[in-house]
């Protein structure tokens, strides 16, 4: 599939039914000053499930024919995809079942149940849950909804790019996008290259979960032996086949950031908006800052996608401490506390 095919699917995506209004695209004044270019945040943390994931899930489920819809949908996920699937299925009046690893925190299990899905707790990690999901799907005839490697999921996520182009309504320099399995990044990159190829699209991964960066470098998909799970929304062992093909062709760059840089990004967004992003949700902001510190940000406004806010409350102490240790911190080792403006 090329960028024109993805653009066509994205224009036909049915996301407007579940997201009648675009998420805000808001200027980030502090970051703009710090980086000396206009910076805008695309607020995907403000959807009904606190991440962009319902775009792809809803679009995929809405495309099912009547017979498949009657049998229901199933997904394996410990995180945001599960909520996207459960929320979307309920809105479409379709049965949903989600297989989650037995180790999944209760708060995430409860969120999925609240959206009306049946939860099966199976396996020690995502991969065991995914294997069980396949077996149940085969037994029940339920349709599996992939988290990223599917053209309609990719097109659903790519509606973020259509919204950005309409909301920005003028020249743009760059768009920074978080990368896990690559669904969001491949969709955005393909749509942008189809209609506004001058805008640079940059993928951002955690440096301990950098399957896309390594795969692009190798020229084929690479399976990681170990995956860091701090940014759990973006932690995958191997990227998708379709998403890899699209990211390889259409991303202008794919870069990595450290855990400390992610934590500093969470703090930056908190200072701008008083919203607390989850680690994966702040990847794009951290990537933009890294690019800026290296003098590589293209001229023109830069957009960073704030992709989600499903943070474990218990992780906030760790995040605040690591942000304080990050080099650009105002609260760092120099012990300087900024005075209010
Ligand atoms: C899923 C997710 C990502 C990564 O998206 P992919 O389509 O898997 O690349 C990034 N941030 C958040 C908050 C997510 O939930």
GROMACS .gro file of C-alpha atoms and ligand atoms in nm:
model
  356
    1UNK     CA    1   0.000   0.000   0.000
    2UNK     CA    2   0.126   0.346  -0.081
    3UNK     CA    3   0.051   0.688   0.063
    4UNK     CA    4  -0.235   0.756  -0.178
    5UNK     CA    5  -0.411   0.434  -0.074
    6UNK     CA    6  -0.375   0.527   0.293
    7UNK     CA    7  -0.500   0.881   0.223
    8UNK     CA    8  -0.810   0.742   0.049
    9UNK     CA    9  -0.885   0.511   0.341
   10UNK     CA   10  -0.828   0.794   0.586
   11UNK     CA   11  -1.069   1.025   0.405
   12UNK     CA   12  -1.326   0.744   0.420
   13UNK     CA   13  -1.263   0.663   0.788
   14UNK     CA   14  -1.573   0.669   1.006
   15UNK     CA   15  -1.411   0.825   1.305
   16UNK     CA   16  -1.633   1.136   1.309
   17UNK     CA   17  -1.913   0.928   1.464
   18UNK     CA   18  -1.710   0.856   1.774
   19UNK     CA   19  -1.508   1.179   1.772
   20UNK     CA   20  -1.749   1.448   1.650
   21UNK     CA   21  -1.500   1.723   1.737
   22UNK     CA   22  -1.128   1.725   1.663
   23UNK     CA   23  -0.899   1.711   1.966
   24UNK     CA   24  -0.744   2.053   2.040
   25UNK     CA   25  -0.427   2.174   1.868
   26UNK     CA   26  -0.290   2.419   2.119
   27UNK     CA   27   0.015   2.648   2.121
   28UNK     CA   28   0.270   2.554   2.388
   29UNK     CA   29   0.408   2.891   2.496
   30UNK     CA   30   0.683   2.772   2.729
   31UNK     CA   31   0.818   2.515   2.484
   32UNK     CA   32   0.797   2.765   2.197
   33UNK     CA   33   1.012   3.008   2.394
   34UNK     CA   34   1.257   2.739   2.506
   35UNK     CA   35   1.302   2.609   2.152
   36UNK     CA   36   1.267   2.942   1.965
   37UNK     CA   37   1.010   2.805   1.720
   38UNK     CA   38   0.630   2.787   1.742
   39UNK     CA   39   0.537   2.456   1.910
   40UNK     CA   40   0.184   2.318   1.912
   41UNK     CA   41   0.050   2.015   2.099
   42UNK     CA   42  -0.208   1.785   1.943
   43UNK     CA   43  -0.407   1.677   2.246
   44UNK     CA   44  -0.488   1.310   2.188
   45UNK     CA   45  -0.489   1.267   2.564
   46UNK     CA   46  -0.832   1.434   2.563
   47UNK     CA   47  -1.033   1.163   2.382
   48UNK     CA   48  -1.299   0.969   2.578
   49UNK     CA   49  -1.041   0.692   2.644
   50UNK     CA   50  -0.748   0.931   2.707
   51UNK     CA   51  -0.553   0.817   2.399
   52UNK     CA   52  -0.589   0.819   2.020
   53UNK     CA   53  -0.649   0.442   2.011
   54UNK     CA   54  -1.027   0.461   1.968
   55UNK     CA   55  -0.978   0.616   1.622
   56UNK     CA   56  -0.826   0.302   1.471
   57UNK     CA   57  -1.033   0.058   1.676
   58UNK     CA   58  -1.361   0.230   1.593
   59UNK     CA   59  -1.280   0.255   1.223
   60UNK     CA   60  -1.186  -0.113   1.205
   61UNK     CA   61  -1.496  -0.232   1.393
   62UNK     CA   62  -1.731   0.002   1.201
   63UNK     CA   63  -1.613  -0.162   0.875
   64UNK     CA   64  -1.730  -0.513   0.978
   65UNK     CA   65  -2.013  -0.665   0.780
   66UNK     CA   66  -2.332  -0.768   0.962
   67UNK     CA   67  -2.235  -1.133   1.002
   68UNK     CA   68  -1.899  -1.056   1.160
   69UNK     CA   69  -2.046  -0.780   1.374
   70UNK     CA   70  -2.301  -1.026   1.514
   71UNK     CA   71  -2.021  -1.254   1.635
   72UNK     CA   72  -1.839  -0.975   1.816
   73UNK     CA   73  -1.478  -0.861   1.833
   74UNK     CA   74  -1.180  -0.968   2.040
   75UNK     CA   75  -0.842  -0.812   2.116
   76UNK     CA   76  -0.535  -0.882   2.324
   77UNK     CA   77  -0.398  -0.582   2.507
   78UNK     CA   78  -0.285  -0.470   2.849
   79UNK     CA   79  -0.338  -0.108   2.772
   80UNK     CA   80  -0.489   0.165   2.562
   81UNK     CA   81  -0.590  -0.052   2.268
   82UNK     CA   82  -0.813  -0.254   2.502
   83UNK     CA   83  -0.999   0.058   2.605
   84UNK     CA   84  -1.030   0.174   2.244
   85UNK     CA   85  -1.179  -0.158   2.138
   86UNK     CA   86  -1.417  -0.182   2.435
   87UNK     CA   87  -1.540   0.175   2.397
   88UNK     CA   88  -1.586   0.147   2.020
   89UNK     CA   89  -1.765  -0.188   2.033
   90UNK     CA   90  -2.012  -0.058   2.288
   91UNK     CA   91  -2.083   0.250   2.076
   92UNK     CA   92  -2.152   0.021   1.779
   93UNK     CA   93  -2.361  -0.223   1.983
   94UNK     CA   94  -2.116  -0.510   1.926
   95UNK     CA   95  -1.995  -0.766   2.184
   96UNK     CA   96  -1.631  -0.726   2.282
   97UNK     CA   97  -1.391  -0.951   2.465
   98UNK     CA   98  -1.041  -0.848   2.571
   99UNK     CA   99  -0.765  -1.087   2.673
  100UNK     CA  100  -0.529  -0.923   2.922
  101UNK     CA  101  -0.222  -1.071   3.090
  102UNK     CA  102  -0.296  -1.183   3.446
  103UNK     CA  103  -0.039  -0.925   3.564
  104UNK     CA  104  -0.243  -0.627   3.432
  105UNK     CA  105  -0.300  -0.357   3.698
  106UNK     CA  106  -0.656  -0.354   3.832
  107UNK     CA  107  -0.713   0.006   3.723
  108UNK     CA  108  -0.672  -0.097   3.357
  109UNK     CA  109  -0.890  -0.406   3.392
  110UNK     CA  110  -1.162  -0.195   3.553
  111UNK     CA  111  -1.144   0.067   3.276
  112UNK     CA  112  -1.207  -0.199   3.011
  113UNK     CA  113  -1.492  -0.359   3.209
  114UNK     CA  114  -1.649  -0.019   3.259
  115UNK     CA  115  -1.675   0.013   2.883
  116UNK     CA  116  -1.875  -0.308   2.881
  117UNK     CA  117  -1.622  -0.559   2.749
  118UNK     CA  118  -1.568  -0.907   2.888
  119UNK     CA  119  -1.216  -0.942   3.025
  120UNK     CA  120  -1.023  -1.270   3.025
  121UNK     CA  121  -0.707  -1.268   3.234
  122UNK     CA  122  -0.470  -1.514   3.068
  123UNK     CA  123  -0.090  -1.548   3.054
  124UNK     CA  124   0.208  -1.383   3.214
  125UNK     CA  125   0.271  -1.120   2.947
  126UNK     CA  126   0.125  -0.967   2.633
  127UNK     CA  127   0.254  -1.243   2.407
  128UNK     CA  128   0.087  -1.520   2.606
  129UNK     CA  129  -0.236  -1.319   2.613
  130UNK     CA  130  -0.213  -1.267   2.237
  131UNK     CA  131  -0.170  -1.642   2.180
  132UNK     CA  132  -0.478  -1.713   2.392
  133UNK     CA  133  -0.667  -1.444   2.201
  134UNK     CA  134  -0.598  -1.623   1.873
  135UNK     CA  135  -0.730  -1.951   2.010
  136UNK     CA  136  -1.050  -1.792   2.144
  137UNK     CA  137  -1.103  -1.605   1.817
  138UNK     CA  138  -1.079  -1.930   1.621
  139UNK     CA  139  -1.319  -2.108   1.860
  140UNK     CA  140  -1.580  -1.832   1.876
  141UNK     CA  141  -1.562  -1.672   1.533
  142UNK     CA  142  -1.506  -1.333   1.695
  143UNK     CA  143  -1.308  -1.092   1.476
  144UNK     CA  144  -0.966  -0.995   1.614
  145UNK     CA  145  -0.896  -0.620   1.615
  146UNK     CA  146  -0.522  -0.562   1.574
  147UNK     CA  147  -0.358  -0.279   1.769
  148UNK     CA  148  -0.162  -0.143   1.473
  149UNK     CA  149  -0.089  -0.373   1.178
  150UNK     CA  150  -0.411  -0.329   0.983
  151UNK     CA  151  -0.499  -0.083   0.703
  152UNK     CA  152  -0.823   0.034   0.865
  153UNK     CA  153  -0.660   0.075   1.207
  154UNK     CA  154  -0.380   0.275   1.042
  155UNK     CA  155  -0.634   0.488   0.853
  156UNK     CA  156  -0.828   0.553   1.173
  157UNK     CA  157  -0.515   0.674   1.353
  158UNK     CA  158  -0.423   0.881   1.045
  159UNK     CA  159  -0.732   1.099   1.093
  160UNK     CA  160  -0.508   1.282   1.343
  161UNK     CA  161  -0.313   1.415   1.042
  162UNK     CA  162  -0.628   1.537   0.863
  163UNK     CA  163  -0.733   1.724   1.176
  164UNK     CA  164  -0.388   1.880   1.214
  165UNK     CA  165  -0.385   2.008   0.855
  166UNK     CA  166  -0.728   2.168   0.893
  167UNK     CA  167  -0.656   2.311   1.237
  168UNK     CA  168  -0.311   2.451   1.153
  169UNK     CA  169  -0.440   2.613   0.835
  170UNK     CA  170  -0.096   2.736   0.730
  171UNK     CA  171   0.264   2.638   0.680
  172UNK     CA  172   0.409   2.371   0.910
  173UNK     CA  173   0.770   2.263   0.955
  174UNK     CA  174   0.746   1.929   1.131
  175UNK     CA  175   0.527   1.677   1.309
  176UNK     CA  176   0.672   1.456   1.586
  177UNK     CA  177   0.489   1.126   1.639
  178UNK     CA  178   0.538   0.852   1.902
  179UNK     CA  179   0.610   0.503   1.768
  180UNK     CA  180   0.516   0.170   1.924
  181UNK     CA  181   0.391  -0.082   1.669
  182UNK     CA  182   0.388   0.203   1.419
  183UNK     CA  183   0.017   0.244   1.346
  184UNK     CA  184  -0.009   0.611   1.433
  185UNK     CA  185   0.324   0.706   1.276
  186UNK     CA  186   0.270   0.517   0.951
  187UNK     CA  187  -0.076   0.667   0.906
  188UNK     CA  188   0.032   1.023   0.977
  189UNK     CA  189   0.347   0.997   0.765
  190UNK     CA  190   0.158   0.850   0.467
  191UNK     CA  191  -0.116   1.114   0.474
  192UNK     CA  192   0.130   1.402   0.514
  193UNK     CA  193   0.353   1.278   0.230
  194UNK     CA  194   0.048   1.241   0.005
  195UNK     CA  195  -0.071   1.598   0.049
  196UNK     CA  196   0.202   1.811   0.211
  197UNK     CA  197   0.533   1.634   0.144
  198UNK     CA  198   0.736   1.938   0.253
  199UNK     CA  199   0.635   1.882   0.616
  200UNK     CA  200   0.888   1.660   0.796
  201UNK     CA  201   0.742   1.370   0.994
  202UNK     CA  202   0.966   1.232   1.268
  203UNK     CA  203   0.899   0.913   1.464
  204UNK     CA  204   1.010   0.891   1.827
  205UNK     CA  205   1.076   0.573   2.028
  206UNK     CA  206   1.205   0.499   2.379
  207UNK     CA  207   1.572   0.398   2.353
  208UNK     CA  208   1.499   0.072   2.537
  209UNK     CA  209   1.214  -0.014   2.297
  210UNK     CA  210   1.343   0.096   1.958
  211UNK     CA  211   1.218  -0.175   1.723
  212UNK     CA  212   1.125   0.069   1.443
  213UNK     CA  213   1.453   0.262   1.449
  214UNK     CA  214   1.649  -0.063   1.433
  215UNK     CA  215   1.427  -0.213   1.166
  216UNK     CA  216   1.461   0.093   0.942
  217UNK     CA  217   1.839   0.084   0.988
  218UNK     CA  218   1.852  -0.288   0.908
  219UNK     CA  219   1.615  -0.261   0.611
  220UNK     CA  220   1.397  -0.540   0.754
  221UNK     CA  221   1.191  -0.598   1.068
  222UNK     CA  222   1.404  -0.670   1.372
  223UNK     CA  223   1.271  -0.854   1.680
  224UNK     CA  224   1.405  -0.708   2.005
  225UNK     CA  225   1.532  -0.953   2.265
  226UNK     CA  226   1.437  -0.726   2.551
  227UNK     CA  227   1.180  -0.448   2.562
  228UNK     CA  228   1.173  -0.170   2.821
  229UNK     CA  229   0.822  -0.122   2.952
  230UNK     CA  230   0.845   0.222   3.115
  231UNK     CA  231   0.664   0.370   2.813
  232UNK     CA  232   0.425   0.074   2.806
  233UNK     CA  233   0.206   0.228   2.536
  234UNK     CA  234   0.497   0.205   2.295
  235UNK     CA  235   0.663  -0.116   2.413
  236UNK     CA  236   0.664  -0.374   2.133
  237UNK     CA  237   0.906  -0.652   2.050
  238UNK     CA  238   0.848  -0.623   1.677
  239UNK     CA  239   0.676  -0.360   1.461
  240UNK     CA  240   0.403  -0.451   1.211
  241UNK     CA  241   0.471  -0.559   0.854
  242UNK     CA  242   0.247  -0.295   0.697
  243UNK     CA  243   0.345  -0.027   0.947
  244UNK     CA  244   0.713  -0.100   0.886
  245UNK     CA  245   0.675  -0.068   0.510
  246UNK     CA  246   0.498   0.267   0.545
  247UNK     CA  247   0.729   0.409   0.813
  248UNK     CA  248   1.036   0.310   0.613
  249UNK     CA  249   0.908   0.492   0.305
  250UNK     CA  250   0.739   0.797   0.455
  251UNK     CA  251   0.902   0.890   0.786
  252UNK     CA  252   1.173   1.154   0.740
  253UNK     CA  253   1.354   1.025   1.049
  254UNK     CA  254   1.307   0.787   1.341
  255UNK     CA  255   1.486   0.878   1.663
  256UNK     CA  256   1.505   0.760   2.024
  257UNK     CA  257   1.484   0.932   2.361
  258UNK     CA  258   1.584   0.826   2.712
  259UNK     CA  259   1.355   0.765   3.008
  260UNK     CA  260   1.482   1.089   3.164
  261UNK     CA  261   1.397   1.283   2.849
  262UNK     CA  262   1.047   1.130   2.850
  263UNK     CA  263   0.998   1.234   3.213
  264UNK     CA  264   1.117   1.587   3.135
  265UNK     CA  265   0.864   1.593   2.850
  266UNK     CA  266   0.584   1.496   3.089
  267UNK     CA  267   0.689   1.783   3.313
  268UNK     CA  268   0.699   2.030   3.021
  269UNK     CA  269   0.346   1.940   2.918
  270UNK     CA  270   0.228   1.961   3.277
  271UNK     CA  271   0.373   2.312   3.302
  272UNK     CA  272   0.196   2.412   2.979
  273UNK     CA  273  -0.141   2.253   3.036
  274UNK     CA  274  -0.162   2.105   3.389
  275UNK     CA  275  -0.232   1.771   3.218
  276UNK     CA  276  -0.025   1.466   3.313
  277UNK     CA  277   0.069   1.250   3.014
  278UNK     CA  278   0.165   0.886   3.034
  279UNK     CA  279   0.527   0.810   2.933
  280UNK     CA  280   0.441   0.703   2.575
  281UNK     CA  281   0.222   1.011   2.554
  282UNK     CA  282   0.524   1.239   2.600
  283UNK     CA  283   0.759   1.065   2.353
  284UNK     CA  284   0.694   1.316   2.074
  285UNK     CA  285   0.762   1.615   2.300
  286UNK     CA  286   1.087   1.454   2.418
  287UNK     CA  287   1.186   1.382   2.057
  288UNK     CA  288   1.117   1.740   1.951
  289UNK     CA  289   1.334   1.870   2.235
  290UNK     CA  290   1.614   1.630   2.148
  291UNK     CA  291   1.601   1.739   1.781
  292UNK     CA  292   1.602   2.105   1.889
  293UNK     CA  293   1.904   2.056   2.117
  294UNK     CA  294   2.088   1.914   1.815
  295UNK     CA  295   1.981   2.206   1.594
  296UNK     CA  296   1.792   1.972   1.360
  297UNK     CA  297   1.434   2.101   1.383
  298UNK     CA  298   1.314   2.227   1.042
  299UNK     CA  299   1.202   2.590   1.035
  300UNK     CA  300   0.831   2.651   1.068
  301UNK     CA  301   0.588   2.550   1.340
  302UNK     CA  302   0.652   2.212   1.503
  303UNK     CA  303   0.372   1.987   1.621
  304UNK     CA  304   0.416   1.722   1.890
  305UNK     CA  305   0.145   1.464   1.942
  306UNK     CA  306   0.050   1.420   2.307
  307UNK     CA  307  -0.076   1.068   2.251
  308UNK     CA  308  -0.217   0.955   2.584
  309UNK     CA  309  -0.267   1.011   2.954
  310UNK     CA  310  -0.330   0.666   3.103
  311UNK     CA  311  -0.055   0.698   3.359
  312UNK     CA  312  -0.039   0.485   3.671
  313UNK     CA  313  -0.080   0.723   3.962
  314UNK     CA  314   0.181   0.527   4.153
  315UNK     CA  315   0.443   0.607   3.886
  316UNK     CA  316   0.419   0.983   3.933
  317UNK     CA  317   0.682   0.999   4.208
  318UNK     CA  318   0.937   0.820   3.989
  319UNK     CA  319   0.852   1.045   3.693
  320UNK     CA  320   0.889   1.366   3.895
  321UNK     CA  321   1.226   1.252   4.033
  322UNK     CA  322   1.365   1.158   3.694
  323UNK     CA  323   1.240   1.481   3.539
  324UNK     CA  324   1.426   1.671   3.810
  325UNK     CA  325   1.746   1.487   3.718
  326UNK     CA  326   1.711   1.568   3.348
  327UNK     CA  327   1.975   1.817   3.218
  328UNK     CA  328   1.741   2.094   3.101
  329UNK     CA  329   1.559   2.094   3.433
  330UNK     CA  330   1.490   2.416   3.618
  331UNK     CA  331   1.464   2.208   3.934
  332UNK     CA  332   1.782   2.008   3.880
  333UNK     CA  333   2.110   1.958   4.060
  334UNK     CA  334   2.178   2.331   4.066
  335UNK     CA  335   1.894   2.345   4.316
  336UNK     CA  336   1.748   2.647   4.142
  337UNK     CA  337   1.377   2.700   4.187
  338UNK     CA  338   1.231   2.933   3.924
  339UNK     CA  339   1.048   3.238   4.048
  340UNK     CA  340   0.694   3.288   3.924
  341UNK     CA  341   0.672   3.513   3.619
  342LIG     C1  342  -0.044   0.286   2.128
  342LIG     C2  343   0.021   0.408   2.175
  342LIG     C3  344   0.135   0.462   2.113
  342LIG     C4  345   0.204   0.394   1.997
  342LIG     O1  346   0.118   0.382   1.885
  342LIG     P1  347   0.146   0.274   1.770
  342LIG     O2  348   0.037   0.292   1.674
  342LIG     O3  349   0.145   0.139   1.836
  342LIG     O4  350   0.280   0.305   1.716
  342LIG     C5  351   0.186   0.581   2.161
  342LIG     N1  352   0.131   0.645   2.266
  342LIG     C6  353   0.022   0.596   2.328
  342LIG     C7  354  -0.034   0.672   2.444
  342LIG     C8  355  -0.037   0.476   2.286
  342LIG     O5  356  -0.144   0.429   2.349
   0.00000   0.00000   0.00000
